[in-house]
Coordinates of C-alpha atoms in Angstrom, one line a residue:
Chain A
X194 CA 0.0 0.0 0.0
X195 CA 1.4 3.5 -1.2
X196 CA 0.3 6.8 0.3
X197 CA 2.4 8.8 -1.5
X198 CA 6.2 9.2 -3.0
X199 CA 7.1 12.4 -1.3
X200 CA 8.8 11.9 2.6
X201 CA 6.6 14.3 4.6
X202 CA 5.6 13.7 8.2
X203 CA 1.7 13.5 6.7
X204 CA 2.2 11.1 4.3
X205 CA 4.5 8.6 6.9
X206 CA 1.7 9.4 9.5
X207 CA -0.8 8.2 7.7
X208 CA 1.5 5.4 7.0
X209 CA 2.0 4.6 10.6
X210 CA -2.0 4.5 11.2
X211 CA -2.6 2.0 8.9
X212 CA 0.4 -0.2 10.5
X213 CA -1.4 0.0 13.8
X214 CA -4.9 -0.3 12.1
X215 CA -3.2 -3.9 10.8
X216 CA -1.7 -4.7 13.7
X217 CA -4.4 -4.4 15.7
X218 CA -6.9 -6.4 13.2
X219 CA -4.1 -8.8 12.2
X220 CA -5.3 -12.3 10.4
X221 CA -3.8 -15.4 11.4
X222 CA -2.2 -15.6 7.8
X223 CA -0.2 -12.5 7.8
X224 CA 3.3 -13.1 8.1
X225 CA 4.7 -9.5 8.8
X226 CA 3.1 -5.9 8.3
X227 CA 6.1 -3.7 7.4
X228 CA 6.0 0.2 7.2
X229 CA 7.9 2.3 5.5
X230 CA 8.2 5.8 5.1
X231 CA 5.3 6.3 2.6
X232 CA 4.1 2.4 2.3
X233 CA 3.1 -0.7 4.4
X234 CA 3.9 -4.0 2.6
X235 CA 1.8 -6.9 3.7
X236 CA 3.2 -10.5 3.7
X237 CA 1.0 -13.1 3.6
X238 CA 1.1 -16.8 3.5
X239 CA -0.3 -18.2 0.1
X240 CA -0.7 -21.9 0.9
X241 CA -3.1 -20.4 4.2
X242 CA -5.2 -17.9 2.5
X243 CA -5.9 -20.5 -0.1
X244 CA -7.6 -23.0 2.0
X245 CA -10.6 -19.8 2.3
X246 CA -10.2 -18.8 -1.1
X247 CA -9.3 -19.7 -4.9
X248 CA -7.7 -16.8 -5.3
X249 CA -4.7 -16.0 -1.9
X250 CA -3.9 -12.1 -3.6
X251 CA -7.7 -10.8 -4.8
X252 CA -9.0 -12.2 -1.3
X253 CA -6.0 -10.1 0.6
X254 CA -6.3 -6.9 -1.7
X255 CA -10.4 -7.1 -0.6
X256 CA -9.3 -7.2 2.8
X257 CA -6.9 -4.6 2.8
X258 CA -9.3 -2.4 1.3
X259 CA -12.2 -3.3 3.5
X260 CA -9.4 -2.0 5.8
X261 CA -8.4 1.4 4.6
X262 CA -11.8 1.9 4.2
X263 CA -12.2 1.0 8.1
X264 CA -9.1 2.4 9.5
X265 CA -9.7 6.1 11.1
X266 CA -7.2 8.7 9.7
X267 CA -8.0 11.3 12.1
X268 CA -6.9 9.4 14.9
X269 CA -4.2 10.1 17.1
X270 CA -1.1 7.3 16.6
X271 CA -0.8 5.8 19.4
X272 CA 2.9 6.7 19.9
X273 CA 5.6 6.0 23.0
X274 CA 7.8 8.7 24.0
X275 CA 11.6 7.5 24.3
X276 CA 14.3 9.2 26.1
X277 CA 17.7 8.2 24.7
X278 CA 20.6 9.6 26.5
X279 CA 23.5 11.0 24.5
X280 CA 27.3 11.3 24.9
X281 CA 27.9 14.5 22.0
X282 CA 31.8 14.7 23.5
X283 CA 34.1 14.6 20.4
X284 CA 36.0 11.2 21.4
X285 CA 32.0 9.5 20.3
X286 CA 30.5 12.0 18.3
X287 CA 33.3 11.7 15.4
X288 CA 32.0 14.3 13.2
X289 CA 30.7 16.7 15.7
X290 CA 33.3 19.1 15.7
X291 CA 33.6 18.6 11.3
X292 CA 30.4 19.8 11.4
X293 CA 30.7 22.5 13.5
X294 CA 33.7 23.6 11.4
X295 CA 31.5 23.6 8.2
X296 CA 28.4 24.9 9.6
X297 CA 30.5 27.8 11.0
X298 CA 28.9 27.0 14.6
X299 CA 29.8 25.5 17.9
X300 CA 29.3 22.0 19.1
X301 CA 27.2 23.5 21.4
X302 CA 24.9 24.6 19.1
X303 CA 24.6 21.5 17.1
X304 CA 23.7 19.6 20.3
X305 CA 21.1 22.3 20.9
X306 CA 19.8 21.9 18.0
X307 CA 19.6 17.8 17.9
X308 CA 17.9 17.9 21.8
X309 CA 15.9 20.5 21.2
X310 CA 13.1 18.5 19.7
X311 CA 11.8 15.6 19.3
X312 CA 11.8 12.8 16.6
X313 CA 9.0 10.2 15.0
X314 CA 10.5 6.5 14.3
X315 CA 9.3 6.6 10.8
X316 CA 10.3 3.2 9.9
X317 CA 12.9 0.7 11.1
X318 CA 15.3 -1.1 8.5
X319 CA 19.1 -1.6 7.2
X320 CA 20.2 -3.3 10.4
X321 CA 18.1 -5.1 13.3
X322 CA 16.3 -2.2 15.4
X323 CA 17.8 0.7 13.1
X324 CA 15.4 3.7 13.3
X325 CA 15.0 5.9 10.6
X326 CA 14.0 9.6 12.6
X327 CA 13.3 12.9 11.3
X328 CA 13.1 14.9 10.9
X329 CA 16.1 17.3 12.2
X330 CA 16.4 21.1 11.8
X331 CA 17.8 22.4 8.6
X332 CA 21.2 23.6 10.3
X333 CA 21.6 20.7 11.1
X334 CA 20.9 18.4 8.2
X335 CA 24.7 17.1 6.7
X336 CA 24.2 14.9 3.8
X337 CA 25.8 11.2 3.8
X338 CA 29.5 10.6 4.6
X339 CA 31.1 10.1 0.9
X340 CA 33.6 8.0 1.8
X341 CA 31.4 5.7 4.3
X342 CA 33.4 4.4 7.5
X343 CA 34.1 0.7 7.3
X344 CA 32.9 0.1 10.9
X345 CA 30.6 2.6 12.9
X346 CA 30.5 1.3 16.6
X347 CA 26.9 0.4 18.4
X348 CA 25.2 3.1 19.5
X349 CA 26.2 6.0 17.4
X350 CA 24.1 8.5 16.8
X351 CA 23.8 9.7 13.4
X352 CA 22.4 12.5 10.9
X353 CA 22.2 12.0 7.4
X354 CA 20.4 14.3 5.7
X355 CA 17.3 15.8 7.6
X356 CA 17.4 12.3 9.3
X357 CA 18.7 11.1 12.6
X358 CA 19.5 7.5 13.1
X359 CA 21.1 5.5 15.7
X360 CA 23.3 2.3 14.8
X361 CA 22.0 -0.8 17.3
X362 CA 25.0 -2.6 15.9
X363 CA 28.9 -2.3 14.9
X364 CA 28.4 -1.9 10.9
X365 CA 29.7 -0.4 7.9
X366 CA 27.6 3.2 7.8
X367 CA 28.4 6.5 6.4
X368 CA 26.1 8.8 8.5
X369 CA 27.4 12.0 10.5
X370 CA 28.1 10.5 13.7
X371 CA 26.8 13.2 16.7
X372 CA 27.3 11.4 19.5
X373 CA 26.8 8.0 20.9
X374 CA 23.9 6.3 23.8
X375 CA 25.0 3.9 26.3
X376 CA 21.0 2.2 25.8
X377 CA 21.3 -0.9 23.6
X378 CA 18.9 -0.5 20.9
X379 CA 19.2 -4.0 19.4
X380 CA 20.1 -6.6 22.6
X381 CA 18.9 -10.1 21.5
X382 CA 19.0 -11.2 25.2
X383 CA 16.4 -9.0 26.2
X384 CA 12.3 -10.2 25.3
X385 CA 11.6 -7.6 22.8
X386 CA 15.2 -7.2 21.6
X387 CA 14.7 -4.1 19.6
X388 CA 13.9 -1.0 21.6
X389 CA 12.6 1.7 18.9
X390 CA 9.4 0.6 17.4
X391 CA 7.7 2.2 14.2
X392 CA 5.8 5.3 15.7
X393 CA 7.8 6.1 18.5
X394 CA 8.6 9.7 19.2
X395 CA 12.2 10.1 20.4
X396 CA 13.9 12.7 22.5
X397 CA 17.5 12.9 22.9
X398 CA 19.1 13.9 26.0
X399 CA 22.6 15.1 26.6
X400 CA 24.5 13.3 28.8
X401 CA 28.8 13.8 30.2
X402 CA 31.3 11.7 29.3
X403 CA 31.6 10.9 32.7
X404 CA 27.7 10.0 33.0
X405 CA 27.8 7.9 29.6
X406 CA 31.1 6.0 31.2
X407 CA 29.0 5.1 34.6
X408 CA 25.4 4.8 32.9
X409 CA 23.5 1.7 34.7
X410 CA 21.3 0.3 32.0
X411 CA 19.6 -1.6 34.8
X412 CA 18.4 1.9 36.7
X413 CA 16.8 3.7 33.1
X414 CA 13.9 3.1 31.9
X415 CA 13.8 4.9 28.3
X416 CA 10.5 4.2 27.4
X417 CA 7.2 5.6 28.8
X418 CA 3.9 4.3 27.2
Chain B
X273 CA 23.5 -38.2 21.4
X274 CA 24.6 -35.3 19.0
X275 CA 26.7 -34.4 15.9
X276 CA 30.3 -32.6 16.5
X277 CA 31.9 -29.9 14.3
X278 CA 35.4 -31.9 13.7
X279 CA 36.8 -29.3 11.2
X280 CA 34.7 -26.4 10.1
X281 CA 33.5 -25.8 6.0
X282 CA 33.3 -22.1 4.7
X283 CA 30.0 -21.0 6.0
X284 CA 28.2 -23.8 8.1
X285 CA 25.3 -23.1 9.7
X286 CA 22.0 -23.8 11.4
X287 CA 18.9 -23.0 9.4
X288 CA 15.0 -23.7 9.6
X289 CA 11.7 -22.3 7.5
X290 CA 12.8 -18.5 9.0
X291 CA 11.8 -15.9 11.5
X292 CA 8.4 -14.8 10.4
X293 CA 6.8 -11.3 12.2
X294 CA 9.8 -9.3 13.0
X295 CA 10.5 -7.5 10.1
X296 CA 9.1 -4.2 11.0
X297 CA 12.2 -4.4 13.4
X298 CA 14.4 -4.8 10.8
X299 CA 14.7 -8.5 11.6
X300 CA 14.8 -10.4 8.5
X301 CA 13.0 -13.7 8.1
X302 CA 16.6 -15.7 7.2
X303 CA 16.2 -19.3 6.7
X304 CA 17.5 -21.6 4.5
X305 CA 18.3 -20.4 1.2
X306 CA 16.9 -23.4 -0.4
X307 CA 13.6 -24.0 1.2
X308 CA 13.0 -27.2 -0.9
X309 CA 15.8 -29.1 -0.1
X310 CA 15.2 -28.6 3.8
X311 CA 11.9 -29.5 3.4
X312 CA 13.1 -33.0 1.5
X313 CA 15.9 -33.5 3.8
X314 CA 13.1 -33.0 6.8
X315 CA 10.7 -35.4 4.8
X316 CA 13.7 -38.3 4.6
X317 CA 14.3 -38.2 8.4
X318 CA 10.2 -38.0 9.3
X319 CA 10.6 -34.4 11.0
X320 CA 8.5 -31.2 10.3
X321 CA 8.7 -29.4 6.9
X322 CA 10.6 -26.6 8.6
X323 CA 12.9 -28.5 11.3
X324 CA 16.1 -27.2 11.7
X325 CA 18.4 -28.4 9.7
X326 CA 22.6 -27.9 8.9
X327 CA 22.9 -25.5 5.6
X328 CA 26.5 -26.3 4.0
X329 CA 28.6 -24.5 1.5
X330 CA 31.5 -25.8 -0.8
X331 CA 33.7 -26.8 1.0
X332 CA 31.8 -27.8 3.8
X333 CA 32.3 -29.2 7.6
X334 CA 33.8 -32.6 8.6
X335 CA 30.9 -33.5 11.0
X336 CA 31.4 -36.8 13.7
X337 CA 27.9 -39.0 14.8
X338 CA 29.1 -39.6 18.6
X339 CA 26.3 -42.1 18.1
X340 CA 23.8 -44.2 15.5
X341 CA 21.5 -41.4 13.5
X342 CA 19.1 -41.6 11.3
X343 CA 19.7 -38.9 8.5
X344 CA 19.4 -37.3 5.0
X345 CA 20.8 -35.0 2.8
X346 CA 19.6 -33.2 0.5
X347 CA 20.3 -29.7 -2.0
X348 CA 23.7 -29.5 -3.3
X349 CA 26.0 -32.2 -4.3
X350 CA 29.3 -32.3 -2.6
X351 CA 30.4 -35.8 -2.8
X352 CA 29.6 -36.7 0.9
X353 CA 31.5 -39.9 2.6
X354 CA 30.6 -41.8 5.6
X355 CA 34.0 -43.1 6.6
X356 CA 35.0 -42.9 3.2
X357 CA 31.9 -44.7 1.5
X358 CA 30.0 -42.6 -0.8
X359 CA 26.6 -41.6 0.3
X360 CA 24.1 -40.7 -2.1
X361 CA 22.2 -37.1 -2.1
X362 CA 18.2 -37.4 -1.2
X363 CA 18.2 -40.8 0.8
X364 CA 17.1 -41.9 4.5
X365 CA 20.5 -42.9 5.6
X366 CA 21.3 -44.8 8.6
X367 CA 24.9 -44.2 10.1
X368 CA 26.5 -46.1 13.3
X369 CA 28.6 -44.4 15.9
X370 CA 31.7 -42.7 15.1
X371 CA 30.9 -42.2 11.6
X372 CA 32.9 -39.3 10.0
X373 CA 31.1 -37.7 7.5
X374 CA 33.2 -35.7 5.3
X375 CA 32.2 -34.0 2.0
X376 CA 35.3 -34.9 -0.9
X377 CA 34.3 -32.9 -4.5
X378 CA 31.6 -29.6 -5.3
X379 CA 29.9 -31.9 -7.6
X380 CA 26.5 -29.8 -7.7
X381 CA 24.8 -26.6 -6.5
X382 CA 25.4 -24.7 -3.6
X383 CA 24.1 -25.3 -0.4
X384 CA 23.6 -28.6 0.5
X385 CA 21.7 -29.9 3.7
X386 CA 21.4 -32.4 6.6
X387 CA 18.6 -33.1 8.9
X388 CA 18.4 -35.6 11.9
X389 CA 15.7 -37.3 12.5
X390 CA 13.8 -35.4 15.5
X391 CA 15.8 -32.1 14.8
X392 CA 18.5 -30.8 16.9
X393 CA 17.9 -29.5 20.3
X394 CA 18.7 -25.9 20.5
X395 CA 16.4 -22.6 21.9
X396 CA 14.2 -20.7 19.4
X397 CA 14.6 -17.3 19.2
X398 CA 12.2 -15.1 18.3
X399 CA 10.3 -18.2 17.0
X400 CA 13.1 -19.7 15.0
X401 CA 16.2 -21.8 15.1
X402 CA 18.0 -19.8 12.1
X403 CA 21.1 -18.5 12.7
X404 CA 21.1 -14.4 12.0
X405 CA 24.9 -13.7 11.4
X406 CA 24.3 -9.9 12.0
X407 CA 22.2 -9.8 14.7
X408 CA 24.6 -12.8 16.0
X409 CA 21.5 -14.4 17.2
X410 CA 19.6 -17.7 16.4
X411 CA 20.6 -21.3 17.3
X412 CA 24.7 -20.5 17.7
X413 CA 24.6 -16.8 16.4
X414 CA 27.4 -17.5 14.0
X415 CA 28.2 -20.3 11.4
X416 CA 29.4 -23.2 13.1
X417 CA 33.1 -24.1 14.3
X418 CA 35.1 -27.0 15.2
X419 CA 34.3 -28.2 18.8
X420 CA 30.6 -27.4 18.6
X421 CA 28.2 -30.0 19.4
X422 CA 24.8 -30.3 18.4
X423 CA 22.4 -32.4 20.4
X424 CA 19.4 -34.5 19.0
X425 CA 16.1 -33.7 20.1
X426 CA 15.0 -37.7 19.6
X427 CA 16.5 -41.0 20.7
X428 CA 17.7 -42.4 17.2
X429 CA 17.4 -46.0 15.9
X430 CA 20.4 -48.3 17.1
X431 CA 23.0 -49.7 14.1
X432 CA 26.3 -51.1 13.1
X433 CA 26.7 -51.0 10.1
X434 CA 26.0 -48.0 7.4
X435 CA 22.2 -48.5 5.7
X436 CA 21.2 -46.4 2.7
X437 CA 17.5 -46.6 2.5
X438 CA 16.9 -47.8 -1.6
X439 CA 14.2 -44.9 -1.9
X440 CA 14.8 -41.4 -2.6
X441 CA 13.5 -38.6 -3.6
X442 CA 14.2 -37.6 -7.3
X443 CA 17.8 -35.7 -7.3
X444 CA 17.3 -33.2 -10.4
X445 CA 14.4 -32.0 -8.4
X446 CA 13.7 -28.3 -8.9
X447 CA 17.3 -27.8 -11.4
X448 CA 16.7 -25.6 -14.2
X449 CA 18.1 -22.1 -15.4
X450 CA 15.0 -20.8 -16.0
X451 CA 14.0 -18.5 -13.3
X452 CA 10.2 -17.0 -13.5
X453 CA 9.2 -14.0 -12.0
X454 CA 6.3 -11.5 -11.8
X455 CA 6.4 -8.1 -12.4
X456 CA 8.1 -5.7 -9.3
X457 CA 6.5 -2.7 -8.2
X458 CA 9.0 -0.3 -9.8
X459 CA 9.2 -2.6 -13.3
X460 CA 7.7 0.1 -15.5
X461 CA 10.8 2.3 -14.0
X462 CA 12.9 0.7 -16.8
X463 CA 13.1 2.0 -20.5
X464 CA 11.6 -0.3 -22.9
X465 CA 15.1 -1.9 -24.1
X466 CA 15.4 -2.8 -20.8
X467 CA 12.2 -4.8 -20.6
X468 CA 12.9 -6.7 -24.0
X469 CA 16.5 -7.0 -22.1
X470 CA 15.3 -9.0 -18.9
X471 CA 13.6 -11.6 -20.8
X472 CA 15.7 -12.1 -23.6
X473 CA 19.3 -12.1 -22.3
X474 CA 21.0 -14.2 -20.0
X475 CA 22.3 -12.9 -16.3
X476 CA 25.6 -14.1 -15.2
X477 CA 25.7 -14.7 -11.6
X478 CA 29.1 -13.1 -10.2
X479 CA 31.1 -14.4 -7.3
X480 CA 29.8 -11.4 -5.3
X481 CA 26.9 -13.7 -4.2
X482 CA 26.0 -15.2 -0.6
X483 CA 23.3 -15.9 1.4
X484 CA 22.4 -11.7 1.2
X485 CA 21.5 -11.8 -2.2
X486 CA 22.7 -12.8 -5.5
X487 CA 24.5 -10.0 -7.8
X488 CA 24.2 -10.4 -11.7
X489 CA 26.1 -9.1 -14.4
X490 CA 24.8 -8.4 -17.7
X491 CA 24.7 -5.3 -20.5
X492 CA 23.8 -2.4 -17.8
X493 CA 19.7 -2.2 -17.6
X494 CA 18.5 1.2 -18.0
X495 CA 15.7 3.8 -16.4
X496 CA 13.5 5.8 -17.7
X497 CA 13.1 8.1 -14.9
X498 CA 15.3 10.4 -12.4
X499 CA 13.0 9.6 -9.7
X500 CA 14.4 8.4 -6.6
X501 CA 12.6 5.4 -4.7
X502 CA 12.0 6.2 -0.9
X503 CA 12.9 2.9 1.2
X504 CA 10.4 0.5 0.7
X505 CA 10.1 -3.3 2.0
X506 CA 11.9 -5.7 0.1
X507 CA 11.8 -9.8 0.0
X508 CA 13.5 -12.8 -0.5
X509 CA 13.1 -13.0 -4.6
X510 CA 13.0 -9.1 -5.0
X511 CA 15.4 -7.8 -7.9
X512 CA 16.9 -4.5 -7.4
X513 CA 17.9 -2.3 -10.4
X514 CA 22.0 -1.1 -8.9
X515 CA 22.7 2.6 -9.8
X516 CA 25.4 1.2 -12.1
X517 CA 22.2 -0.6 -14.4
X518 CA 23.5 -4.1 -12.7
X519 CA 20.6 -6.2 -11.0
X520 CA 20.9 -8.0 -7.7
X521 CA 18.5 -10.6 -6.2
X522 CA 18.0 -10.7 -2.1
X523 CA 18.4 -14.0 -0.8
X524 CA 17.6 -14.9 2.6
X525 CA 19.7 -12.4 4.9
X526 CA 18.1 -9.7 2.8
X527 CA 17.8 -6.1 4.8
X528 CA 14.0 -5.7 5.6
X529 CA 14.1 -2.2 3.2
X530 CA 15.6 -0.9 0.5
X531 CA 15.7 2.2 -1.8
X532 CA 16.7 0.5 -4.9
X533 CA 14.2 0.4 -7.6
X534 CA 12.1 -3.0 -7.1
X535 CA 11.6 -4.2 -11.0
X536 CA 11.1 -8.1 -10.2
X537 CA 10.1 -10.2 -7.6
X538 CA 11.0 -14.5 -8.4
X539 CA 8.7 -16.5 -7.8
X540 CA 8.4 -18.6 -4.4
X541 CA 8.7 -22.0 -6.6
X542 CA 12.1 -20.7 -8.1
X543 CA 13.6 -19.5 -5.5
X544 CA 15.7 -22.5 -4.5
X545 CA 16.4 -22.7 -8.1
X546 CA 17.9 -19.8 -8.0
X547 CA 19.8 -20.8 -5.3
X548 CA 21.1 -23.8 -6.0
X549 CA 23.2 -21.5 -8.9
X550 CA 26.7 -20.9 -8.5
X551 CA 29.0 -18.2 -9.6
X552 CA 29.4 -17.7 -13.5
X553 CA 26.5 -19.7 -14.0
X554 CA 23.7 -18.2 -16.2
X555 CA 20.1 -18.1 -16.0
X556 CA 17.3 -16.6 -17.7
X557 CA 14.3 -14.7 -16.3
X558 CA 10.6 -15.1 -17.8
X559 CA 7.5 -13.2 -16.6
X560 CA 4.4 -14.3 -15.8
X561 CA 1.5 -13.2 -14.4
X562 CA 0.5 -13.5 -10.2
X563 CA -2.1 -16.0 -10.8
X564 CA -0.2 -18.6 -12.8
X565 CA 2.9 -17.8 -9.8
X566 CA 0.1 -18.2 -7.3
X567 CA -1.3 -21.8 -9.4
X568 CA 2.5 -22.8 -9.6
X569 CA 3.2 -22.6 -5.6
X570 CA -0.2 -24.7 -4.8
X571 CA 1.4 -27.3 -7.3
X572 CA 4.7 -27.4 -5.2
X573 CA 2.8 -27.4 -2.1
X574 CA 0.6 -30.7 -3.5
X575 CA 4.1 -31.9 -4.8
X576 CA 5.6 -31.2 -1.2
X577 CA 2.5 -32.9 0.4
X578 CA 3.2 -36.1 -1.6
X579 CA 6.7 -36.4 -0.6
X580 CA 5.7 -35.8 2.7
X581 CA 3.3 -38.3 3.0
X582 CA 5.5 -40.8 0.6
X583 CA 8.5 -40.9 3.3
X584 CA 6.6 -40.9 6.0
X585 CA 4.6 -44.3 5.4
X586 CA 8.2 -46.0 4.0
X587 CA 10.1 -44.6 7.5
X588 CA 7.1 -46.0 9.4
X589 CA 7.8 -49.6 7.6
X590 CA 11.1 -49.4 8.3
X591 CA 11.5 -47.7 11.9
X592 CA 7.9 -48.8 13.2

C-alpha cells in the first residue's frame, strides 16, 4: 500500500495508522506488516489464505481495502515517548566538531539543535532495530559521509540528511556520527530485543562523558507508554 | 547423542523455515536459502517441513555421529562420505557411531543440507532456530566451528553398520536455469530496451553472491526516470535495479528495506532454483502473471505434500 512518494511527516503518519490499524486487526495468515516511510507492505502466507479462497492475492487486496476503508485517519497514533541519553563529546561524536567547522557554529549549538526537539521512528530497516527519525532542523541536516566508514560502533548516533538514526550494531555506515547512547537498541538477550518501534517519538538527551562511562542500563527506563 | 563440528567448512550453519513477524524491526525472516531441499531432507528423516536443519557450502564441515543417527541430505551435491563410502544425495540414511562424514568434491549446487531425524535440540529465538549472522542471534549466532556440538532432540534408531534406504527422492528436483518471475513494483521504472532485455538475455551470476543476495552481471539495464525510490520493503526473490544498471537478487539475509528500484520479484517456486546456482553460471528470467505464480506454488505445495506423505509411510515400515 502507497500513500504517497514524497517523505513528509503527513504522508508517513498516515503510514504509521494503517500499521497500527493492521496490527491491531491482524489475520492469522499474515506473516509481517512492514512500514515504511510512505508504504506498508503486507506478507501473507499463500498456501493459508488458499484453504478460504481460490484466489490468496484478490482475497488479501479485498481485505486490505475493507481496511483502509475501516481504518480512522483522524486518529491520534498511538505513539511512546523515548528518552535516549546522548554522549555528544568529540571522542564518540566523530563528526561533531567537522560539522561545527562547516556549519561555521559550535558544538554546542549543534547539540542544541539535535535535543531540542523531538523525533517520529518513521520506519525501522538496514540493520536489526535501526530507526530511521526525522526529521532534524535544517542547520543541522549534513548529507551522507562520501567515503562511508568501514565500521561505525553500536550506538552512534547519526544524521544523514534531515534524518537522525542511531546504529544498534557495529556496521559499515556513512552517516554524521553526533554522538553516541550507552542504551542498547538492538540486545537479542532481552524479550523484545529491539527497543525503537515504528511510531515512537524520540527525544534525545545530553549526557557527560563521565555519566555515559558510569550509565546503569539496569536503573533507566527509556520508554514511557 | 549429537553431531560434532570436527573441522569447520566455509559458511556452516544452522537453518530452519525462518523468522516470520519481525520484520518491522528490521529483523529479517533468514532461513535456508533453499527451502525445498530442507523441506526434502526433513521429509527423509520424518521431521516437520521446517525443522532445523545444517545449511553447507562448498567446502563444507567434517561432522562426527558420537552415536547411530538416522539422517538425510539433501540440495547440493558435494560428494559426501561416511568413513570414506560414498553416500548418495536425497536418501534416508542410517549411520553407526563414530561415523565421520566428510564432503570430498563440489559436484553440484550450492548449499547442501542435513537433517536428523527429530531435529536438533537448540532454543528458538524469536520463534526460529536460524542462525542471524548480523544480529549474532539464532541457534549459535554464528556459522558453526570445530568443537561445537549439536544435540538431537530424539533418541535415534540403534545400528552397526551403514544402511542407505533404496528410496529417494528424485535428485534433479527443482534444477533448471529458467527462473520465472512477476512483475516488481517499480518494473515500469525501466526503459523499454530494458524490458525486452530482462527476458531475452541471459544474467551471469558473479562471485559477489551469498546468502544476502545474488548480484548479476549483464549489459547495464537502463531507467527511464530520475526519480528516486524512498525505502520500501523488500523480500526474499526481490530484484533491485543497482545505480550502475546491474541487477541483484535478495536472498535470505536480505535487509527488511531498501531504496533501490524493485523491477522483479521470483517467484516462491524458483527460489531455490535460483539458489542452487553458483558463480558464473547463467540463468534466464521469464515473466508471468501473479495468478499462474500463485497456481505454480499450490502445485509445489501438493508436490511437497506427496513427498511428505511418501517418506513418511516408508520410515514408518522401516523404523515402526
Amino acid at each position: 500500500m502507497q500513500f504517497g512518494n514524497v517523505l513528509d511527516e503527513r504522508t508517513n503518519e498516515n503510514a504509521l495508522r494503517f500499521f497500527f490499524h493492521l496490527i491491531k486487526n491482524r489475520s492469522d495468515y499474515w506473516l509481517d506488516i512492514i512500514p515504511a516511510y510512505t508504504s506498508v507492505t503486507l506478507i501473507y502466507n499463500v498456501t493459508s489464505v488458499r484453504t478460504r479462497s481460490s484466489n490468496a492475492f484478490s482475497s488479501v487486496k479485498q481485505e486490505i481495502e475493507q481496511a483502509l476503508h475501516a481504518c480512522d485517519w483522524n486518529q491520534q497514533l498511538p505513539s511512546r515517548k523515548v528518552t535516549i541519553p546522548v554522549c555528544y563529546h568529540s571522542q564518540l561524536g566523530l563528526d561533531i566538531a567537522r560539522m561545527a567547522e562547516e556549519k561555521k557554529t559550535s558544538e554546542s549549538e549543534l547539540i542544541n539543535l539535535h535535543t531540542q526537539r523531538t523525533y517520529r521512528v518513521f520506519m525501522i530497516g538496514f540493520l536489526p532495530g535501526f530507526a530511521y527519525m526525522g526529521t532534524v532542523d535544517k542547520q543541522l541536516a549534513t548529507p551522507r559521509l562520501a567515503q562511508p566508514r568501514t565500521n561505525v560502533p553500536a550506538g552512534s548516533v547519526g544524521v544523514a540528511g534531515e534524518q537522525t538514526g542511531i546504529y544498534p550494531l557495529d556496521s559499515p555506515g556513512g552517516w554524521n556520527i553526533v554522538g553516541r547512547t550507552p542504551l542498547k537498541l538492538f540486545d537479542a538477550q532481552r524479550t523484545d530485543p529491539v527497543l525503537l518501534q515504528p511510531g515512537d517519538v524520540v527525544q534525545f538527551v545530553s549526557i557527560s562523558r563521565k555519566e555515559f562511562d558510569g550509565f546503569s542500563l539496569a536503573n533507566f527506563n527509556p520508554v514511557q507508554s | 547423542m549429537s553431531v560434532s563440528i570436527v573441522r569447520s567448512g566455509l559458511l556452516d550453519v544452522v537453518q530452519d523455515g525462518g523468522r516470520w513477524g519481525h520484520q518491522h524491526e528490521g529483523i529479517n525472516p533468514g532461513g535456508a536459502m533453499d527451502v525445498v531441499a530442507m523441506e526434502v531432507a526433513n521429509a527423509l528423516t520424518g521431521n516437520a517441513p521446517s525443522e532445523a536443519v545444517i545449511e553447507m557450502c562448498f567446502p563444507a564441515a567434517t561432522l562426527r555421529f558420537n552415536q547411530s543417527a538416522c539422517i538425510a541430505l539433501s540440495g547440493a551435491d558435494f560428494g559426501a562420505l561416511a568413513n570414506g563410502k560414498p553416500v548418495p544425495v536425497h536418501h534416508t540414511i542410517m549411520v553407526p557411531a563414530n561415523t565421520e562424514l566428510t564432503f570430498a568434491k563440489n559436484v553440484r549446487g550450492a548449499f547442501a543440507y542435513l537433517s536428523v531425524r527429530g531435529g536438533f535440540a537448540i532454543a528458538s529465538w524469536l520463534g526460529s532456530k536460524s542462525t542471524n549472522l548480523k544480529a549474532k542471534a539464532g541457534a549459535f549466532g554464528r556459522a558453526l566451528r570445530a568443537g561445537d556440538n549439536l544435540t538431537f532432540n530424539a533418541p535415534q534408531p540403534e545400528v552397526s553398520d551403514m544402511q542407505i534406504f533404496p528410496w529417494s527422492v528424485a535428485n534433479d528436483f527443482y534444477y533448471g536455469t529458467e527462473i520465472r518471475c512477476i512483475t516488481g513494483p517499480e518494473f515500469d521504472w525501466l526503459d523499454e530496451a530494458s524490458w525486452d532485455a530482462i527476458v531475452t538475455s541471459s544474467f551471469k551470476l558473479t562471485s559477489l553472491s551469498d546468502r544476502m543476495g545474488y548480484r548479476f552481471e549483464s549489459g547495464p539495464l537502463k531507467k527511464n526516470t530520475t526519480d528516486e525510490l524512498l525505502s520500501s520493503a523488500v523480500m526474499r526473490g526481490t530484484v533491485q535495479l543497482l545505480p550502475s544498471g546491474q541487477i541483484i537478487c535478495l536472498m535470505a539475509d536480505h535487509q527488511t528495506t531498501g531504496g533501490y528500484p524493485r523491477i522483479l520479484q521470483v517467484i516462491g517456486v524458483d527460489l531455490p532454483k535460483l539458489a542452487q546456482r553458483r558463480a558464473h553460471e547463467s540463468v534466464t528470467f521469464r515473466l508471468i502473471s501473479l495468478e499462474e505464480a500463485e497456481a505454480l506454488w499450490m502445485e509445489h505445495c501438493r508436490l511437497m505434500g506427496q513427498i511428505q506423505s511418501a517418506c513418511r509411510l516408508k520410515l514408518k515400515t522401516i523404523l515402526g
